[in-house]
Amino acid sequence: MVAGTPKTAAGLRNVVSAIQAGQWAHAISLCEALLESEPELVDAHYYLAAIHQHRGDADAAIRCYRQVVHLNGTHTGALNNLGTLLEEKGDLDGAATYYAAAVQSAPNDVLANYNHGRLLRRAGSPADAIRHLELASRGDPGNPTILRELALCAKSLGQLTDAMNAIQMAIGRAPTDPELHNLHGNILQAQGKLGAALDAYQKSLALKPDLANTYNNAGTALIARGDVTQALEYYRKALELRPGWPEAQSNILLAENYITEDARRLYELHRTYRATPPESLHPAPPAIPRKRGKIRVGYISPDFRFHSVTHFMRGLISQHDSNKFDIICFSDTATEDAMTMELKGYASEWHQIYGQSNEMVAKRIRQSGIDILVDLAGHTACNRLPVFALQAAPVQASYLGYPNTTGVPEIQYRITDGWTDPPGLTDAYHTETLIRLPRCFLSYTAPHDSPEPGSPPGNETVMITFGSFNVIAKISPQCIEAWCQILTRVPASRLLLKSAGLQDDETQKRLLARFTRHGIAAERIILAPRSPDFRSHMERYGDVDIALDTYPYNGTTTTCEALWMGVPVVTIRGTRHASRVSATLLEHTGLQYLAANSIQEYTDIAVSLANSPEQLLDIRKTTRRKMQNGPLCDSTSLARAIESAYLSMLDA
C-alpha cells in the first residue's frame, strides 16, 4: 500500500522533511507511527529501510527492504538496495537474486542493470555482465563508472581493444579520476606495453599519491620488465599505505624468491606474513576428520584454466582413486576455458568461488566437509592464503604452485620430495612439516597438440642457439654473467630469450643493455614475445639447441617443455626448493649430468654440450620417450604417492 489518504501523504512528507534535516531518530519515530496505523504502507517501510541503511544498520535495513519487497515484489529501489546490502555482507548469491529481480521489474533501469552487470563480472561471468552494462550505458551514455565496468569485463575476457576503448572514453569524461588511470595501466600491462603502463600508473599516483592499489600494480609491471629491486620498493610502499594487505605481502615474498638465495632470510621474511582475518571472525576450531567413508580432498586454486599449474594437476586429479577419495575443486578462476571444462570432468564436485570473500569461501569449504584442503598457489597472484588462516579444513597443506614455505601457521604440511628438499637441508626454513614423496613431487602432462621434436638447429646452421623461455624476473645478475661467459666461450652461438614481457620495446632495450655491458653484441641476443597459441610456443623450442635454466629461481614448466621437445636443460643445483627443481626433473629423466653445482660447472656443461653435436642429437631423439616412460609423466604413480601422504596426514 502506498500513500492514499491526505493524512498519510502528510505523514510521509514529514518523514522526508526529517530525513532532509538529518533528524534520523525523529524520522524513525514518524515512520513507526505511520506503520502502527497502516502496517502495509510500502513507502514508510522503504523510508525506514533507507534510514537504517544510511545509519549503517545493515541488518535492520535488510529486514525493512524485505518487507517492502514482500508487499511490492516489483519495487526496483528496494530490490536494488537489498542487492547492495547483501553484496556488502559478502552474500553474492543473494545479491545477484535481488539485482536480477530489479532488472526484471525495470528492464531499462540504469542502476539495476549496472548493479547486476557489475556483480556478474565480480562473480566470474563477464560475458553476461556486458549485456547489462551496455543497457545501463545506453540509459546514461558516457558515464565513466559504467564504462570502467565495461573495460574490466572486456579485459577479463581478453578483449583488450574493447577494454582500451572503454577506459579511454571513461578517462575522457573523468580525466582526474586516479582509479581510471590505474585501470588504464592494467590494460596496457595486459597488452604487454609495460612502459606505457608505468606512465599510466604515474598519472594515477600524481592524482592520488596514497593509492596503494596503483603502487601494487606498478610493482607487477616492474616485475614483468625484470626490475625486481624497484618492484619491491613499490610493493613495500603499497604495504605501507595499506598495512597488513595480504596481496602486497605476497607480492613482496614472491619477488624476493627471484633474487634471494639465502634460505634463512627468505624464511624470516615469510614468517612475517599475516593473512589478517577480520577481528570479528575467529578461525573455527578444527573439525575431526571422518574415520569412515571416502576422504574428501579439496584443491583450491585461481589457475584451474590453461596455466602452468594445470600441466601438472590435470594428470593428478584425473588419476585419484575415486573409490577412496572425493576430489572437490574450489576454483577462483575469473574466466573459464577448455582446460577448466576438462578438469571439471575429473572432479567429484566443483565450486566456483571467484569474487567471494575469504570468509564466505572458508564457510563454504567447512560446509563441504573437506578433510584435507590443499593450496596450489602459495604467494602467487590471486591466492587464497587468508582462507587457510581461517582454518577452513582440519588438515591443510601446500603443494606445487609456490617454491617455498607459505609462512601460514594454519597450513600444517608441504608436499615435496627428497631431491628438491633433501632431508635436513630445508626443513628448518618451513613453517610447515615437509612431506617427502618417494618419487618426484610432480608429474607433467603435455597438452594434446604438442609438436614432435625436430633436429637440433645447430646441426644445420653451424650456429648454436642457447635459449631461455623463463619470465624475465628470473633472469638474475648471476644468470646474465654466466650466459655471457658461455656466449664468449662459444663464439659461433647466440641466445634466444622468449617471455611475455618482451612485447615491450623499452623492456627489450633494458634487457639487451644487460648483455652489452658484458661485451656481448646485441645482434647475438634474439628477443621473442609471447606466442599467439601453445603449439607455436612449443614449436619455438625447435629453434633452440640448449636451454639455459635460470638461477636462483629455476624454471619448472619451461624445463618440462624444453625436455618434452628434446632440448637439454643446463641448470645449477642450489640449496633451496626453487633452485633445485630443474635438477630434480633432470634426475627423473636420466639427464642428471646436466645439473651443475656451481656457476663455473654450469658454464662448462653448456660449452661442452655446444661442442657435442652427436650428444645433442641423441638427447633430441630420446628425451621425450624417457619422460613418457619415466616418473616425470606417471600421474598414476604420483596420485598413489600423494594419496598415501594424505592418509599419513590424517593419521598424524
PDB file of N, CA and C in Angstrom, residues 375-456:
ATOM      1  N   ASP A 375      46.390 -26.084  -0.883  1.00  0.00           N
ATOM      2  CA  ASP A 375      46.645 -24.828  -1.602  1.00  0.00           C
ATOM      3  C   ASP A 375      47.568 -25.088  -2.772  1.00  0.00           C
ATOM      4  N   LEU A 376      47.220 -24.546  -3.938  1.00  0.00           N
ATOM      5  CA  LEU A 376      48.032 -24.734  -5.144  1.00  0.00           C
ATOM      6  C   LEU A 376      48.642 -23.438  -5.649  1.00  0.00           C
ATOM      7  N   ALA A 377      48.600 -22.375  -4.840  1.00  0.00           N
ATOM      8  CA  ALA A 377      49.061 -21.068  -5.324  1.00  0.00           C
ATOM      9  C   ALA A 377      50.163 -20.456  -4.481  1.00  0.00           C
ATOM     10  N   GLY A 378      50.198 -20.732  -3.176  1.00  0.00           N
ATOM     11  CA  GLY A 378      51.187 -20.076  -2.334  1.00  0.00           C
ATOM     12  C   GLY A 378      51.022 -18.571  -2.400  1.00  0.00           C
ATOM     13  N   HIS A 379      52.138 -17.866  -2.600  1.00  0.00           N
ATOM     14  CA  HIS A 379      52.100 -16.399  -2.647  1.00  0.00           C
ATOM     15  C   HIS A 379      52.053 -15.869  -4.081  1.00  0.00           C
ATOM     16  N   THR A 380      51.618 -16.696  -5.031  1.00  0.00           N
ATOM     17  CA  THR A 380      51.456 -16.211  -6.401  1.00  0.00           C
ATOM     18  C   THR A 380      50.131 -15.454  -6.507  1.00  0.00           C
ATOM     19  N   ALA A 381      49.869 -14.905  -7.686  1.00  0.00           N
ATOM     20  CA  ALA A 381      48.736 -13.986  -7.873  1.00  0.00           C
ATOM     21  C   ALA A 381      47.402 -14.632  -7.526  1.00  0.00           C
ATOM     22  N   CYS A 382      46.535 -13.852  -6.907  1.00  0.00           N
ATOM     23  CA  CYS A 382      45.147 -14.228  -6.618  1.00  0.00           C
ATOM     24  C   CYS A 382      45.043 -15.409  -5.656  1.00  0.00           C
ATOM     25  N   ASN A 383      46.036 -15.564  -4.783  1.00  0.00           N
ATOM     26  CA  ASN A 383      45.997 -16.686  -3.846  1.00  0.00           C
ATOM     27  C   ASN A 383      44.903 -16.480  -2.797  1.00  0.00           C
ATOM     28  N   ARG A 384      44.583 -17.574  -2.102  1.00  0.00           N
ATOM     29  CA  ARG A 384      43.574 -17.548  -1.045  1.00  0.00           C
ATOM     30  C   ARG A 384      44.166 -17.989   0.297  1.00  0.00           C
ATOM     31  N   LEU A 385      45.392 -17.602   0.559  1.00  0.00           N
ATOM     32  CA  LEU A 385      46.004 -17.967   1.827  1.00  0.00           C
ATOM     33  C   LEU A 385      45.195 -17.477   3.036  1.00  0.00           C
ATOM     34  N   PRO A 386      44.520 -16.311   2.966  1.00  0.00           N
ATOM     35  CA  PRO A 386      43.686 -15.921   4.108  1.00  0.00           C
ATOM     36  C   PRO A 386      42.607 -16.936   4.453  1.00  0.00           C
ATOM     37  N   VAL A 387      42.138 -17.692   3.464  1.00  0.00           N
ATOM     38  CA  VAL A 387      41.154 -18.744   3.743  1.00  0.00           C
ATOM     39  C   VAL A 387      41.775 -19.820   4.634  1.00  0.00           C
ATOM     40  N   PHE A 388      43.024 -20.157   4.368  1.00  0.00           N
ATOM     41  CA  PHE A 388      43.727 -21.156   5.179  1.00  0.00           C
ATOM     42  C   PHE A 388      43.972 -20.624   6.590  1.00  0.00           C
ATOM     43  N   ALA A 389      44.217 -19.326   6.708  1.00  0.00           N
ATOM     44  CA  ALA A 389      44.417 -18.734   8.028  1.00  0.00           C
ATOM     45  C   ALA A 389      43.149 -18.804   8.865  1.00  0.00           C
ATOM     46  N   LEU A 390      42.001 -18.964   8.198  1.00  0.00           N
ATOM     47  CA  LEU A 390      40.731 -19.120   8.902  1.00  0.00           C
ATOM     48  C   LEU A 390      40.441 -20.581   9.249  1.00  0.00           C
ATOM     49  N   GLN A 391      41.441 -21.443   9.044  1.00  0.00           N
ATOM     50  CA  GLN A 391      41.320 -22.878   9.346  1.00  0.00           C
ATOM     51  C   GLN A 391      40.047 -23.443   8.710  1.00  0.00           C
ATOM     52  N   ALA A 392      39.991 -23.358   7.371  1.00  0.00           N
ATOM     53  CA  ALA A 392      38.807 -23.803   6.644  1.00  0.00           C
ATOM     54  C   ALA A 392      38.629 -25.314   6.683  1.00  0.00           C
ATOM     55  N   ALA A 393      39.703 -26.053   6.917  1.00  0.00           N
ATOM     56  CA  ALA A 393      39.630 -27.516   6.982  1.00  0.00           C
ATOM     57  C   ALA A 393      40.518 -28.001   8.120  1.00  0.00           C
ATOM     58  N   PRO A 394      40.241 -29.188   8.659  1.00  0.00           N
ATOM     59  CA  PRO A 394      41.035 -29.677   9.790  1.00  0.00           C
ATOM     60  C   PRO A 394      42.490 -29.953   9.451  1.00  0.00           C
ATOM     61  N   VAL A 395      42.745 -30.404   8.229  1.00  0.00           N
ATOM     62  CA  VAL A 395      44.117 -30.635   7.782  1.00  0.00           C
ATOM     63  C   VAL A 395      44.342 -29.788   6.531  1.00  0.00           C
ATOM     64  N   GLN A 396      45.446 -29.040   6.512  1.00  0.00           N
ATOM     65  CA  GLN A 396      45.712 -28.137   5.391  1.00  0.00           C
ATOM     66  C   GLN A 396      47.156 -28.304   4.926  1.00  0.00           C
ATOM     67  N   ALA A 397      47.321 -28.253   3.603  1.00  0.00           N
ATOM     68  CA  ALA A 397      48.645 -28.489   3.024  1.00  0.00           C
ATOM     69  C   ALA A 397      48.881 -27.559   1.854  1.00  0.00           C
ATOM     70  N   SER A 398      50.163 -27.382   1.521  1.00  0.00           N
ATOM     71  CA  SER A 398      50.585 -26.578   0.375  1.00  0.00           C
ATOM     72  C   SER A 398      51.275 -27.499  -0.623  1.00  0.00           C
ATOM     73  N   TYR A 399      51.005 -27.275  -1.904  1.00  0.00           N
ATOM     74  CA  TYR A 399      51.576 -28.157  -2.931  1.00  0.00           C
ATOM     75  C   TYR A 399      51.724 -27.415  -4.249  1.00  0.00           C
ATOM     76  N   LEU A 400      52.813 -27.650  -4.891  1.00  0.00           N
ATOM     77  CA  LEU A 400      53.050 -27.384  -6.321  1.00  0.00           C
ATOM     78  C   LEU A 400      53.253 -25.939  -6.744  1.00  0.00           C
ATOM     79  N   GLY A 401      52.323 -25.025  -6.424  1.00  0.00           N
ATOM     80  CA  GLY A 401      52.299 -23.727  -7.087  1.00  0.00           C
ATOM     81  C   GLY A 401      53.306 -22.707  -6.613  1.00  0.00           C
ATOM     82  N   TYR A 402      53.998 -22.992  -5.483  1.00  0.00           N
ATOM     83  CA  TYR A 402      54.901 -21.994  -4.909  1.00  0.00           C
ATOM     84  C   TYR A 402      56.119 -22.714  -4.345  1.00  0.00           C
ATOM     85  N   PRO A 403      57.329 -22.227  -4.624  1.00  0.00           N
ATOM     86  CA  PRO A 403      58.530 -22.992  -4.279  1.00  0.00           C
ATOM     87  C   PRO A 403      59.117 -22.680  -2.907  1.00  0.00           C
ATOM     88  N   ASN A 404      58.248 -22.382  -1.939  1.00  0.00           N
ATOM     89  CA  ASN A 404      58.784 -22.002  -0.634  1.00  0.00           C
ATOM     90  C   ASN A 404      57.711 -22.222   0.423  1.00  0.00           C
ATOM     91  N   THR A 405      58.083 -21.967   1.661  1.00  0.00           N
ATOM     92  CA  THR A 405      57.104 -22.003   2.733  1.00  0.00           C
ATOM     93  C   THR A 405      56.063 -20.912   2.526  1.00  0.00           C
ATOM     94  N   THR A 406      54.848 -21.136   3.017  1.00  0.00           N
ATOM     95  CA  THR A 406      53.835 -20.087   2.944  1.00  0.00           C
ATOM     96  C   THR A 406      53.944 -19.132   4.123  1.00  0.00           C
ATOM     97  N   GLY A 407      54.472 -19.625   5.242  1.00  0.00           N
ATOM     98  CA  GLY A 407      54.514 -18.814   6.450  1.00  0.00           C
ATOM     99  C   GLY A 407      53.186 -18.760   7.176  1.00  0.00           C
ATOM    100  N   VAL A 408      52.200 -19.520   6.718  1.00  0.00           N
ATOM    101  CA  VAL A 408      50.871 -19.536   7.347  1.00  0.00           C
ATOM    102  C   VAL A 408      50.846 -20.652   8.390  1.00  0.00           C
ATOM    103  N   PRO A 409      50.759 -20.321   9.672  1.00  0.00           N
ATOM    104  CA  PRO A 409      50.833 -21.359  10.704  1.00  0.00           C
ATOM    105  C   PRO A 409      49.737 -22.417  10.591  1.00  0.00           C
ATOM    106  N   GLU A 410      48.584 -22.031  10.046  1.00  0.00           N
ATOM    107  CA  GLU A 410      47.471 -22.976   9.951  1.00  0.00           C
ATOM    108  C   GLU A 410      47.653 -24.003   8.834  1.00  0.00           C
ATOM    109  N   ILE A 411      48.657 -23.822   7.981  1.00  0.00           N
ATOM    110  CA  ILE A 411      48.972 -24.835   6.968  1.00  0.00           C
ATOM    111  C   ILE A 411      50.008 -25.765   7.584  1.00  0.00           C
ATOM    112  N   GLN A 412      49.609 -26.992   7.859  1.00  0.00           N
ATOM    113  CA  GLN A 412      50.480 -27.896   8.619  1.00  0.00           C
ATOM    114  C   GLN A 412      51.536 -28.595   7.772  1.00  0.00           C
ATOM    115  N   TYR A 413      51.256 -28.814   6.467  1.00  0.00           N
ATOM    116  CA  TYR A 413      52.146 -29.653   5.671  1.00  0.00           C
ATOM    117  C   TYR A 413      52.479 -28.998   4.327  1.00  0.00           C
ATOM    118  N   ARG A 414      53.638 -29.379   3.799  1.00  0.00           N
ATOM    119  CA  ARG A 414      54.020 -29.005   2.437  1.00  0.00           C
ATOM    120  C   ARG A 414      54.517 -30.260   1.735  1.00  0.00           C
ATOM    121  N   ILE A 415      53.957 -30.541   0.558  1.00  0.00           N
ATOM    122  CA  ILE A 415      54.286 -31.764  -0.180  1.00  0.00           C
ATOM    123  C   ILE A 415      55.445 -31.502  -1.122  1.00  0.00           C
ATOM    124  N   THR A 416      56.481 -32.312  -1.011  1.00  0.00           N
ATOM    125  CA  THR A 416      57.680 -32.149  -1.827  1.00  0.00           C
ATOM    126  C   THR A 416      58.317 -33.524  -2.046  1.00  0.00           C
ATOM    127  N   ASP A 417      59.614 -33.571  -2.286  1.00  0.00           N
ATOM    128  CA  ASP A 417      60.315 -34.854  -2.398  1.00  0.00           C
ATOM    129  C   ASP A 417      61.724 -34.709  -1.840  1.00  0.00           C
ATOM    130  N   GLY A 418      62.450 -35.810  -1.804  1.00  0.00           N
ATOM    131  CA  GLY A 418      63.788 -35.812  -1.206  1.00  0.00           C
ATOM    132  C   GLY A 418      64.883 -35.310  -2.113  1.00  0.00           C
ATOM    133  N   TRP A 419      64.569 -35.038  -3.369  1.00  0.00           N
ATOM    134  CA  TRP A 419      65.568 -34.486  -4.288  1.00  0.00           C
ATOM    135  C   TRP A 419      65.510 -32.947  -4.257  1.00  0.00           C
ATOM    136  N   THR A 420      64.290 -32.426  -4.277  1.00  0.00           N
ATOM    137  CA  THR A 420      64.136 -30.971  -4.258  1.00  0.00           C
ATOM    138  C   THR A 420      64.361 -30.402  -2.865  1.00  0.00           C
ATOM    139  N   ASP A 421      63.956 -31.154  -1.852  1.00  0.00           N
ATOM    140  CA  ASP A 421      64.151 -30.761  -0.455  1.00  0.00           C
ATOM    141  C   ASP A 421      64.793 -31.922   0.306  1.00  0.00           C
ATOM    142  N   PRO A 422      66.099 -32.149   0.135  1.00  0.00           N
ATOM    143  CA  PRO A 422      66.756 -33.262   0.826  1.00  0.00           C
ATOM    144  C   PRO A 422      66.577 -33.154   2.341  1.00  0.00           C
ATOM    145  N   PRO A 423      66.383 -34.275   3.025  1.00  0.00           N
ATOM    146  CA  PRO A 423      66.202 -34.241   4.482  1.00  0.00           C
ATOM    147  C   PRO A 423      67.313 -33.458   5.172  1.00  0.00           C
ATOM    148  N   GLY A 424      66.878 -32.532   6.016  1.00  0.00           N
ATOM    149  CA  GLY A 424      67.830 -31.740   6.781  1.00  0.00           C
ATOM    150  C   GLY A 424      68.297 -30.474   6.101  1.00  0.00           C
ATOM    151  N   LEU A 425      68.061 -30.331   4.789  1.00  0.00           N
ATOM    152  CA  LEU A 425      68.571 -29.149   4.084  1.00  0.00           C
ATOM    153  C   LEU A 425      67.646 -27.944   4.253  1.00  0.00           C
ATOM    154  N   THR A 426      66.342 -28.174   4.131  1.00  0.00           N
ATOM    155  CA  THR A 426      65.407 -27.042   4.129  1.00  0.00           C
ATOM    156  C   THR A 426      64.323 -27.136   5.199  1.00  0.00           C
ATOM    157  N   ASP A 427      64.298 -28.194   5.981  1.00  0.00           N
ATOM    158  CA  ASP A 427      63.228 -28.361   6.983  1.00  0.00           C
ATOM    159  C   ASP A 427      63.124 -27.162   7.920  1.00  0.00           C
ATOM    160  N   ALA A 428      64.274 -26.661   8.352  1.00  0.00           N
ATOM    161  CA  ALA A 428      64.285 -25.570   9.332  1.00  0.00           C
ATOM    162  C   ALA A 428      63.758 -24.266   8.758  1.00  0.00           C
ATOM    163  N   TYR A 429      63.578 -24.199   7.444  1.00  0.00           N
ATOM    164  CA  TYR A 429      63.146 -22.963   6.799  1.00  0.00           C
ATOM    165  C   TYR A 429      61.697 -23.035   6.325  1.00  0.00           C
ATOM    166  N   HIS A 430      60.913 -23.877   6.976  1.00  0.00           N
ATOM    167  CA  HIS A 430      59.496 -24.005   6.653  1.00  0.00           C
ATOM    168  C   HIS A 430      58.657 -23.938   7.924  1.00  0.00           C
ATOM    169  N   THR A 431      57.548 -23.221   7.856  1.00  0.00           N
ATOM    170  CA  THR A 431      56.596 -23.262   8.966  1.00  0.00           C
ATOM    171  C   THR A 431      55.762 -24.528   8.893  1.00  0.00           C
ATOM    172  N   GLU A 432      55.763 -25.193   7.737  1.00  0.00           N
ATOM    173  CA  GLU A 432      55.044 -26.447   7.560  1.00  0.00           C
ATOM    174  C   GLU A 432      55.983 -27.637   7.813  1.00  0.00           C
ATOM    175  N   THR A 433      55.401 -28.783   8.099  1.00  0.00           N
ATOM    176  CA  THR A 433      56.153 -30.044   8.107  1.00  0.00           C
ATOM    177  C   THR A 433      56.256 -30.527   6.668  1.00  0.00           C
ATOM    178  N   LEU A 434      57.469 -30.857   6.238  1.00  0.00           N
ATOM    179  CA  LEU A 434      57.662 -31.324   4.869  1.00  0.00           C
ATOM    180  C   LEU A 434      57.276 -32.798   4.756  1.00  0.00           C
ATOM    181  N   ILE A 435      56.408 -33.077   3.793  1.00  0.00           N
ATOM    182  CA  ILE A 435      56.042 -34.454   3.471  1.00  0.00           C
ATOM    183  C   ILE A 435      56.744 -34.799   2.161  1.00  0.00           C
ATOM    184  N   ARG A 436      57.731 -35.690   2.235  1.00  0.00           N
ATOM    185  CA  ARG A 436      58.532 -36.037   1.049  1.00  0.00           C
ATOM    186  C   ARG A 436      57.974 -37.288   0.379  1.00  0.00           C
ATOM    187  N   LEU A 437      57.573 -37.135  -0.862  1.00  0.00           N
ATOM    188  CA  LEU A 437      57.102 -38.285  -1.623  1.00  0.00           C
ATOM    189  C   LEU A 437      58.290 -39.165  -2.003  1.00  0.00           C
ATOM    190  N   PRO A 438      58.064 -40.461  -2.192  1.00  0.00           N
ATOM    191  CA  PRO A 438      59.165 -41.354  -2.567  1.00  0.00           C
ATOM    192  C   PRO A 438      59.535 -41.272  -4.043  1.00  0.00           C
ATOM    193  N   ARG A 439      58.976 -40.351  -4.751  1.00  0.00           N
ATOM    194  CA  ARG A 439      59.219 -40.138  -6.178  1.00  0.00           C
ATOM    195  C   ARG A 439      59.201 -38.635  -6.418  1.00  0.00           C
ATOM    196  N   CYS A 440      59.420 -38.214  -7.655  1.00  0.00           N
ATOM    197  CA  CYS A 440      59.371 -36.794  -7.989  1.00  0.00           C
ATOM    198  C   CYS A 440      58.033 -36.209  -7.543  1.00  0.00           C
ATOM    199  N   PHE A 441      58.058 -34.999  -6.973  1.00  0.00           N
ATOM    200  CA  PHE A 441      56.859 -34.439  -6.362  1.00  0.00           C
ATOM    201  C   PHE A 441      55.797 -34.002  -7.369  1.00  0.00           C
ATOM    202  N   LEU A 442      56.086 -34.083  -8.664  1.00  0.00           N
ATOM    203  CA  LEU A 442      55.092 -33.698  -9.657  1.00  0.00           C
ATOM    204  C   LEU A 442      55.155 -34.621 -10.862  1.00  0.00           C
ATOM    205  N   SER A 443      54.145 -34.536 -11.685  1.00  0.00           N
ATOM    206  CA  SER A 443      54.167 -35.220 -12.981  1.00  0.00           C
ATOM    207  C   SER A 443      53.644 -34.253 -14.028  1.00  0.00           C
ATOM    208  N   TYR A 444      54.210 -34.339 -15.213  1.00  0.00           N
ATOM    209  CA  TYR A 444      53.919 -33.384 -16.283  1.00  0.00           C
ATOM    210  C   TYR A 444      53.020 -34.034 -17.321  1.00  0.00           C
ATOM    211  N   THR A 445      51.985 -33.312 -17.716  1.00  0.00           N
ATOM    212  CA  THR A 445      51.126 -33.754 -18.812  1.00  0.00           C
ATOM    213  C   THR A 445      51.185 -32.701 -19.904  1.00  0.00           C
ATOM    214  N   ALA A 446      51.794 -33.055 -21.007  1.00  0.00           N
ATOM    215  CA  ALA A 446      51.908 -32.102 -22.115  1.00  0.00           C
ATOM    216  C   ALA A 446      50.552 -31.928 -22.792  1.00  0.00           C
ATOM    217  N   PRO A 447      50.223 -30.718 -23.252  1.00  0.00           N
ATOM    218  CA  PRO A 447      48.979 -30.519 -23.999  1.00  0.00           C
ATOM    219  C   PRO A 447      48.911 -31.420 -25.226  1.00  0.00           C
ATOM    220  N   HIS A 448      47.684 -31.725 -25.620  1.00  0.00           N
ATOM    221  CA  HIS A 448      47.471 -32.717 -26.670  1.00  0.00           C
ATOM    222  C   HIS A 448      48.095 -32.326 -28.010  1.00  0.00           C
ATOM    223  N   ASP A 449      48.209 -31.041 -28.283  1.00  0.00           N
ATOM    224  CA  ASP A 449      48.660 -30.614 -29.613  1.00  0.00           C
ATOM    225  C   ASP A 449      50.147 -30.283 -29.661  1.00  0.00           C
ATOM    226  N   SER A 450      50.951 -30.915 -28.807  1.00  0.00           N
ATOM    227  CA  SER A 450      52.394 -30.653 -28.835  1.00  0.00           C
ATOM    228  C   SER A 450      53.003 -31.177 -30.128  1.00  0.00           C
ATOM    229  N   PRO A 451      53.853 -30.390 -30.788  1.00  0.00           N
ATOM    230  CA  PRO A 451      54.527 -30.880 -31.998  1.00  0.00           C
ATOM    231  C   PRO A 451      55.596 -31.901 -31.640  1.00  0.00           C
ATOM    232  N   GLU A 452      56.036 -32.652 -32.638  1.00  0.00           N
ATOM    233  CA  GLU A 452      57.116 -33.614 -32.439  1.00  0.00           C
ATOM    234  C   GLU A 452      58.461 -32.881 -32.423  1.00  0.00           C
ATOM    235  N   PRO A 453      59.440 -33.384 -31.641  1.00  0.00           N
ATOM    236  CA  PRO A 453      60.770 -32.756 -31.654  1.00  0.00           C
ATOM    237  C   PRO A 453      61.417 -32.880 -33.028  1.00  0.00           C
ATOM    238  N   GLY A 454      62.152 -31.846 -33.426  1.00  0.00           N
ATOM    239  CA  GLY A 454      62.888 -31.886 -34.683  1.00  0.00           C
ATOM    240  C   GLY A 454      64.370 -32.094 -34.424  1.00  0.00           C
ATOM    241  N   SER A 455      65.181 -31.839 -35.409  1.00  0.00           N
ATOM    242  CA  SER A 455      66.639 -31.959 -35.250  1.00  0.00           C
ATOM    243  C   SER A 455      67.185 -30.709 -34.580  1.00  0.00           C
ATOM    244  N   PRO A 456      68.301 -30.824 -33.871  1.00  0.00           N
ATOM    245  CA  PRO A 456      68.923 -29.623 -33.290  1.00  0.00           C
ATOM    246  C   PRO A 456      69.259 -28.630 -34.394  1.00  0.00           C
TER     247      PRO A 456
END
